[in-house]
Amino acid sequence: MHTLEGKLPDLIILEGEEPVDALLKWGKEAAKVHHPIVRENIYWELLDELCNQTESLSCKRDRAWEYLDFGIMTHMGNEFAIDFYNPHVEPISRRECHPLLIGEVVVDTCIKNAANDFCGYFVPPPNNCIRDITLHLASLLRITDEKRFDTKCSYKRLGLEMDAPGRELYKKAASEAMKRGMNMSPFARVDNGTI
């Protein structure tokens, strides 16, 4: 039984948005006012309800990708948010991202697919939309990765999302510690920010 005081925010799943990504975003927003929901039984129960008991939704994944807000694009006087869900935080999805060269810049197929989806909403699409958005996403993702250890959130530091299983957290933390030559206490907890 889960008891929460007050009203939880509405869970809104937009067209083209994966339900697990919307649920994680909702869970983070709800945790600002209520008890944390992500990584708790209620989160997994809600995900099960969304994916298996809701007829109008289909879930392609059961793990969320990292949500990144990469600015706004103005087209024909209207503003469009450039929201990017980073598949690199999930090992299975990461394997599906293959390197790709655009000009002299190395990007990957996942970034190009996200740009293709974004540009697909415009009729007619702006000139060079897919190329420009792909390069924009790649450059901002590179900057985000370079600044990961400047953030307070342990998950962002490790390049993971909050619904990552414990074994993945510890494996990634050990990898990052070894990469940086850090001596990590075997009793430190990754999931509560003591690293």
PDB file of C-alpha atoms in Angstrom:
ATOM      1  CA  MET A   1       0.000   0.000   0.000  1.00  0.00           C
ATOM      2  CA  HIS A   2       1.376   3.408  -0.932  1.00  0.00           C
ATOM      3  CA  THR A   3       0.154   6.468   0.888  1.00  0.00           C
ATOM      4  CA  LEU A   4       0.827   9.926  -0.429  1.00  0.00           C
ATOM      5  CA  GLU A   5      -0.581  13.128   0.934  1.00  0.00           C
ATOM      6  CA  GLY A   6      -1.921  15.638  -1.540  1.00  0.00           C
ATOM      7  CA  LYS A   7      -2.410  15.281  -5.268  1.00  0.00           C
ATOM      8  CA  LEU A   8       0.211  13.820  -7.550  1.00  0.00           C
ATOM      9  CA  PRO A   9       0.802  15.663 -10.829  1.00  0.00           C
ATOM     10  CA  ASP A  10      -0.935  14.324 -13.919  1.00  0.00           C
ATOM     11  CA  LEU A  11       1.003  11.777 -15.955  1.00  0.00           C
ATOM     12  CA  ILE A  12       0.987  13.000 -19.548  1.00  0.00           C
ATOM     13  CA  ILE A  13       2.406  10.857 -22.342  1.00  0.00           C
ATOM     14  CA  LEU A  14       2.866  12.767 -25.575  1.00  0.00           C
ATOM     15  CA  GLU A  15       2.575  11.325 -29.057  1.00  0.00           C
ATOM     16  CA  GLY A  16       5.808   9.616 -30.010  1.00  0.00           C
ATOM     17  CA  GLU A  17       7.050   9.553 -26.403  1.00  0.00           C
ATOM     18  CA  GLU A  18       7.960   6.234 -24.837  1.00  0.00           C
ATOM     19  CA  PRO A  19       5.742   5.595 -21.759  1.00  0.00           C
ATOM     20  CA  VAL A  20       8.704   4.654 -19.545  1.00  0.00           C
ATOM     21  CA  ASP A  21      10.406   8.002 -20.319  1.00  0.00           C
ATOM     22  CA  ALA A  22       7.228   9.928 -19.483  1.00  0.00           C
ATOM     23  CA  LEU A  23       6.794   7.932 -16.266  1.00  0.00           C
ATOM     24  CA  LEU A  24      10.340   8.649 -15.097  1.00  0.00           C
ATOM     25  CA  LYS A  25       9.992  12.355 -15.875  1.00  0.00           C
ATOM     26  CA  TRP A  26       6.681  12.339 -13.966  1.00  0.00           C
ATOM     27  CA  GLY A  27       8.246  10.442 -11.047  1.00  0.00           C
ATOM     28  CA  LYS A  28      11.065  12.978 -10.735  1.00  0.00           C
ATOM     29  CA  GLU A  29       8.564  15.856 -10.797  1.00  0.00           C
ATOM     30  CA  ALA A  30       6.338  14.159  -8.202  1.00  0.00           C
ATOM     31  CA  ALA A  31       9.360  13.503  -5.941  1.00  0.00           C
ATOM     32  CA  LYS A  32       9.889  17.259  -5.550  1.00  0.00           C
ATOM     33  CA  VAL A  33       6.734  17.465  -3.419  1.00  0.00           C
ATOM     34  CA  HIS A  34       6.027  13.881  -2.351  1.00  0.00           C
ATOM     35  CA  HIS A  35       8.049  10.911  -1.198  1.00  0.00           C
ATOM     36  CA  PRO A  36      10.430   9.644  -3.923  1.00  0.00           C
ATOM     37  CA  ILE A  37       8.635   7.390  -6.360  1.00  0.00           C
ATOM     38  CA  VAL A  38      11.399   6.254  -8.730  1.00  0.00           C
ATOM     39  CA  ARG A  39      13.289   3.113  -7.612  1.00  0.00           C
ATOM     40  CA  GLU A  40      10.331   2.182  -5.404  1.00  0.00           C
ATOM     41  CA  ASN A  41       7.700  -0.519  -5.852  1.00  0.00           C
ATOM     42  CA  ILE A  42       5.056   2.030  -6.883  1.00  0.00           C
ATOM     43  CA  TYR A  43       7.184   3.029  -9.909  1.00  0.00           C
ATOM     44  CA  TRP A  44       7.430  -0.553 -11.165  1.00  0.00           C
ATOM     45  CA  GLU A  45       3.708  -1.128 -10.517  1.00  0.00           C
ATOM     46  CA  LEU A  46       2.810   1.992 -12.511  1.00  0.00           C
ATOM     47  CA  LEU A  47       5.110   0.937 -15.356  1.00  0.00           C
ATOM     48  CA  ASP A  48       3.480  -2.491 -15.419  1.00  0.00           C
ATOM     49  CA  GLU A  49       0.033  -0.885 -15.455  1.00  0.00           C
ATOM     50  CA  LEU A  50       1.016   1.458 -18.317  1.00  0.00           C
ATOM     51  CA  CYS A  51       2.632  -1.186 -20.492  1.00  0.00           C
ATOM     52  CA  ASN A  52       0.555  -4.274 -19.847  1.00  0.00           C
ATOM     53  CA  GLN A  53      -2.883  -3.067 -18.846  1.00  0.00           C
ATOM     54  CA  THR A  54      -3.401   0.042 -20.960  1.00  0.00           C
ATOM     55  CA  GLU A  55      -4.684  -0.798 -24.437  1.00  0.00           C
ATOM     56  CA  SER A  56      -3.839   2.491 -26.120  1.00  0.00           C
ATOM     57  CA  LEU A  57      -0.124   2.407 -25.190  1.00  0.00           C
ATOM     58  CA  SER A  58       2.647   0.168 -26.401  1.00  0.00           C
ATOM     59  CA  CYS A  59       5.987   0.006 -24.616  1.00  0.00           C
ATOM     60  CA  LYS A  60       9.103  -0.750 -26.613  1.00  0.00           C
ATOM     61  CA  ARG A  61      11.375  -0.494 -23.563  1.00  0.00           C
ATOM     62  CA  ASP A  62      11.173  -1.047 -19.825  1.00  0.00           C
ATOM     63  CA  ARG A  63      14.144   1.207 -19.030  1.00  0.00           C
ATOM     64  CA  ALA A  64      14.042   4.980 -19.328  1.00  0.00           C
ATOM     65  CA  TRP A  65      16.535   7.035 -21.276  1.00  0.00           C
ATOM     66  CA  GLU A  66      18.056  10.228 -19.899  1.00  0.00           C
ATOM     67  CA  TYR A  67      15.938  13.290 -20.672  1.00  0.00           C
ATOM     68  CA  LEU A  68      17.961  16.280 -21.913  1.00  0.00           C
ATOM     69  CA  ASP A  69      16.517  19.673 -22.793  1.00  0.00           C
ATOM     70  CA  PHE A  70      18.599  20.960 -25.698  1.00  0.00           C
ATOM     71  CA  GLY A  71      16.932  24.292 -26.308  1.00  0.00           C
ATOM     72  CA  ILE A  72      14.280  25.646 -28.621  1.00  0.00           C
ATOM     73  CA  MET A  73      14.062  25.930 -32.396  1.00  0.00           C
ATOM     74  CA  THR A  74      11.937  28.638 -34.010  1.00  0.00           C
ATOM     75  CA  HIS A  75      10.288  27.698 -37.294  1.00  0.00           C
ATOM     76  CA  MET A  76       7.739  29.878 -39.100  1.00  0.00           C
ATOM     77  CA  GLY A  77       7.207  31.968 -35.972  1.00  0.00           C
ATOM     78  CA  ASN A  78       6.548  28.985 -33.674  1.00  0.00           C
ATOM     79  CA  GLU A  79       8.867  27.635 -31.000  1.00  0.00           C
ATOM     80  CA  PHE A  80       9.595  23.912 -30.744  1.00  0.00           C
ATOM     81  CA  ALA A  81      11.416  22.352 -27.781  1.00  0.00           C
ATOM     82  CA  ILE A  82      14.362  20.157 -28.725  1.00  0.00           C
ATOM     83  CA  ASP A  83      13.943  17.341 -26.212  1.00  0.00           C
ATOM     84  CA  PHE A  84      16.444  14.509 -26.506  1.00  0.00           C
ATOM     85  CA  TYR A  85      16.182  11.156 -24.777  1.00  0.00           C
ATOM     86  CA  ASN A  86      19.735   9.850 -24.486  1.00  0.00           C
ATOM     87  CA  PRO A  87      19.884   6.108 -25.277  1.00  0.00           C
ATOM     88  CA  HIS A  88      23.538   5.922 -24.209  1.00  0.00           C
ATOM     89  CA  VAL A  89      22.512   5.530 -20.546  1.00  0.00           C
ATOM     90  CA  GLU A  90      21.116   2.048 -21.174  1.00  0.00           C
ATOM     91  CA  PRO A  91      23.533  -0.740 -22.224  1.00  0.00           C
ATOM     92  CA  ILE A  92      21.190  -2.577 -24.610  1.00  0.00           C
ATOM     93  CA  SER A  93      20.161   0.604 -26.438  1.00  0.00           C
ATOM     94  CA  ARG A  94      23.760   1.842 -26.478  1.00  0.00           C
ATOM     95  CA  ARG A  95      24.726  -1.162 -28.625  1.00  0.00           C
ATOM     96  CA  GLU A  96      22.274  -0.033 -31.314  1.00  0.00           C
ATOM     97  CA  CYS A  97      24.053   3.333 -31.742  1.00  0.00           C
ATOM     98  CA  HIS A  98      26.639   3.017 -34.507  1.00  0.00           C
ATOM     99  CA  PRO A  99      29.197   5.718 -35.407  1.00  0.00           C
ATOM    100  CA  LEU A 100      28.342   7.915 -38.370  1.00  0.00           C
ATOM    101  CA  LEU A 101      30.294  10.704 -40.057  1.00  0.00           C
ATOM    102  CA  ILE A 102      28.589  13.979 -41.004  1.00  0.00           C
ATOM    103  CA  GLY A 103      31.181  16.183 -42.644  1.00  0.00           C
ATOM    104  CA  GLU A 104      34.114  15.802 -40.281  1.00  0.00           C
ATOM    105  CA  VAL A 105      32.010  15.336 -37.145  1.00  0.00           C
ATOM    106  CA  VAL A 106      31.456  11.870 -35.688  1.00  0.00           C
ATOM    107  CA  VAL A 107      27.893  11.328 -34.478  1.00  0.00           C
ATOM    108  CA  ASP A 108      25.928   8.113 -34.138  1.00  0.00           C
ATOM    109  CA  THR A 109      22.799   6.622 -35.661  1.00  0.00           C
ATOM    110  CA  CYS A 110      20.748   7.153 -32.480  1.00  0.00           C
ATOM    111  CA  ILE A 111      21.338  10.904 -32.596  1.00  0.00           C
ATOM    112  CA  LYS A 112      20.504  11.021 -36.301  1.00  0.00           C
ATOM    113  CA  ASN A 113      17.302   9.024 -35.687  1.00  0.00           C
ATOM    114  CA  ALA A 114      16.267  11.493 -32.962  1.00  0.00           C
ATOM    115  CA  ALA A 115      16.901  14.394 -35.357  1.00  0.00           C
ATOM    116  CA  ASN A 116      14.912  12.602 -38.057  1.00  0.00           C
ATOM    117  CA  ASP A 117      11.972  12.161 -35.656  1.00  0.00           C
ATOM    118  CA  PHE A 118      12.155  15.835 -34.612  1.00  0.00           C
ATOM    119  CA  CYS A 119      12.291  17.130 -38.194  1.00  0.00           C
ATOM    120  CA  GLY A 120       9.473  14.801 -39.215  1.00  0.00           C
ATOM    121  CA  TYR A 121       6.976  17.030 -37.386  1.00  0.00           C
ATOM    122  CA  PHE A 122       7.570  19.951 -39.769  1.00  0.00           C
ATOM    123  CA  VAL A 123       5.668  20.318 -43.036  1.00  0.00           C
ATOM    124  CA  PRO A 124       7.584  21.430 -45.006  1.00  0.00           C
ATOM    125  CA  PRO A 125      10.785  20.668 -43.086  1.00  0.00           C
ATOM    126  CA  PRO A 126      13.412  23.426 -42.875  1.00  0.00           C
ATOM    127  CA  ASN A 127      16.392  23.142 -45.215  1.00  0.00           C
ATOM    128  CA  ASN A 128      19.090  20.791 -43.867  1.00  0.00           C
ATOM    129  CA  CYS A 129      16.954  20.144 -40.782  1.00  0.00           C
ATOM    130  CA  ILE A 130      18.145  16.592 -40.088  1.00  0.00           C
ATOM    131  CA  ARG A 131      21.803  17.487 -40.626  1.00  0.00           C
ATOM    132  CA  ASP A 132      21.654  20.660 -38.510  1.00  0.00           C
ATOM    133  CA  ILE A 133      19.681  19.099 -35.647  1.00  0.00           C
ATOM    134  CA  THR A 134      21.963  16.026 -35.659  1.00  0.00           C
ATOM    135  CA  LEU A 135      25.047  18.235 -35.336  1.00  0.00           C
ATOM    136  CA  HIS A 136      23.317  20.350 -32.664  1.00  0.00           C
ATOM    137  CA  LEU A 137      22.373  17.279 -30.603  1.00  0.00           C
ATOM    138  CA  ALA A 138      25.837  15.742 -30.994  1.00  0.00           C
ATOM    139  CA  SER A 139      27.644  18.905 -29.878  1.00  0.00           C
ATOM    140  CA  LEU A 140      25.376  19.439 -26.851  1.00  0.00           C
ATOM    141  CA  LEU A 141      25.608  15.767 -25.889  1.00  0.00           C
ATOM    142  CA  ARG A 142      29.399  16.014 -26.040  1.00  0.00           C
ATOM    143  CA  ILE A 143      29.310  19.086 -23.749  1.00  0.00           C
ATOM    144  CA  THR A 144      26.909  17.294 -21.377  1.00  0.00           C
ATOM    145  CA  ASP A 145      29.229  14.282 -21.180  1.00  0.00           C
ATOM    146  CA  GLU A 146      32.254  16.495 -20.492  1.00  0.00           C
ATOM    147  CA  LYS A 147      30.456  18.191 -17.589  1.00  0.00           C
ATOM    148  CA  ARG A 148      28.923  15.074 -16.016  1.00  0.00           C
ATOM    149  CA  PHE A 149      31.142  15.139 -12.929  1.00  0.00           C
ATOM    150  CA  ASP A 150      30.218  18.767 -12.202  1.00  0.00           C
ATOM    151  CA  THR A 151      26.640  17.774 -11.337  1.00  0.00           C
ATOM    152  CA  LYS A 152      25.343  16.868  -7.897  1.00  0.00           C
ATOM    153  CA  CYS A 153      23.245  13.889  -9.023  1.00  0.00           C
ATOM    154  CA  SER A 154      25.148  10.582  -8.783  1.00  0.00           C
ATOM    155  CA  TYR A 155      23.152   9.095 -11.631  1.00  0.00           C
ATOM    156  CA  LYS A 156      24.013  11.956 -13.999  1.00  0.00           C
ATOM    157  CA  ARG A 157      27.665  11.689 -12.953  1.00  0.00           C
ATOM    158  CA  LEU A 158      27.707   8.049 -13.930  1.00  0.00           C
ATOM    159  CA  GLY A 159      25.778   8.605 -17.143  1.00  0.00           C
ATOM    160  CA  LEU A 160      22.847   6.471 -15.953  1.00  0.00           C
ATOM    161  CA  GLU A 161      19.155   7.060 -15.372  1.00  0.00           C
ATOM    162  CA  MET A 162      17.460   6.644 -11.997  1.00  0.00           C
ATOM    163  CA  ASP A 163      15.810   3.338 -12.883  1.00  0.00           C
ATOM    164  CA  ALA A 164      19.166   1.605 -13.484  1.00  0.00           C
ATOM    165  CA  PRO A 165      19.488  -1.657 -11.526  1.00  0.00           C
ATOM    166  CA  GLY A 166      21.958  -1.801  -8.640  1.00  0.00           C
ATOM    167  CA  ARG A 167      24.417  -4.117 -10.400  1.00  0.00           C
ATOM    168  CA  GLU A 168      24.679  -1.621 -13.255  1.00  0.00           C
ATOM    169  CA  LEU A 169      25.219   1.271 -10.823  1.00  0.00           C
ATOM    170  CA  TYR A 170      28.088  -0.429  -9.026  1.00  0.00           C
ATOM    171  CA  LYS A 171      29.689  -1.665 -12.233  1.00  0.00           C
ATOM    172  CA  LYS A 172      29.599   1.846 -13.742  1.00  0.00           C
ATOM    173  CA  ALA A 173      30.843   3.455 -10.494  1.00  0.00           C
ATOM    174  CA  ALA A 174      33.787   1.046 -10.305  1.00  0.00           C
ATOM    175  CA  SER A 175      34.591   1.715 -13.962  1.00  0.00           C
ATOM    176  CA  GLU A 176      34.547   5.516 -13.453  1.00  0.00           C
ATOM    177  CA  ALA A 177      36.621   5.227 -10.249  1.00  0.00           C
ATOM    178  CA  MET A 178      39.263   3.121 -11.992  1.00  0.00           C
ATOM    179  CA  LYS A 179      39.287   5.457 -14.999  1.00  0.00           C
ATOM    180  CA  ARG A 180      40.032   8.408 -12.700  1.00  0.00           C
ATOM    181  CA  GLY A 181      42.476   6.536 -10.450  1.00  0.00           C
ATOM    182  CA  MET A 182      40.227   6.969  -7.417  1.00  0.00           C
ATOM    183  CA  ASN A 183      40.359   4.705  -4.376  1.00  0.00           C
ATOM    184  CA  MET A 184      36.731   3.742  -3.777  1.00  0.00           C
ATOM    185  CA  SER A 185      35.557   2.390  -0.449  1.00  0.00           C
ATOM    186  CA  PRO A 186      33.754  -0.925  -0.894  1.00  0.00           C
ATOM    187  CA  PHE A 187      31.103   0.336   1.536  1.00  0.00           C
ATOM    188  CA  ALA A 188      30.323   3.574  -0.306  1.00  0.00           C
ATOM    189  CA  ARG A 189      26.813   3.741  -1.710  1.00  0.00           C
ATOM    190  CA  VAL A 190      26.362   4.892  -5.281  1.00  0.00           C
ATOM    191  CA  ASP A 191      22.616   5.285  -5.078  1.00  0.00           C
ATOM    192  CA  ASN A 192      22.590   7.785  -2.221  1.00  0.00           C
ATOM    193  CA  GLY A 193      25.337  10.118  -3.359  1.00  0.00           C
ATOM    194  CA  THR A 194      28.202   9.098  -1.035  1.00  0.00           C
ATOM    195  CA  ILE A 195      30.630   8.655  -3.902  1.00  0.00           C
TER     196      ILE A 195
END
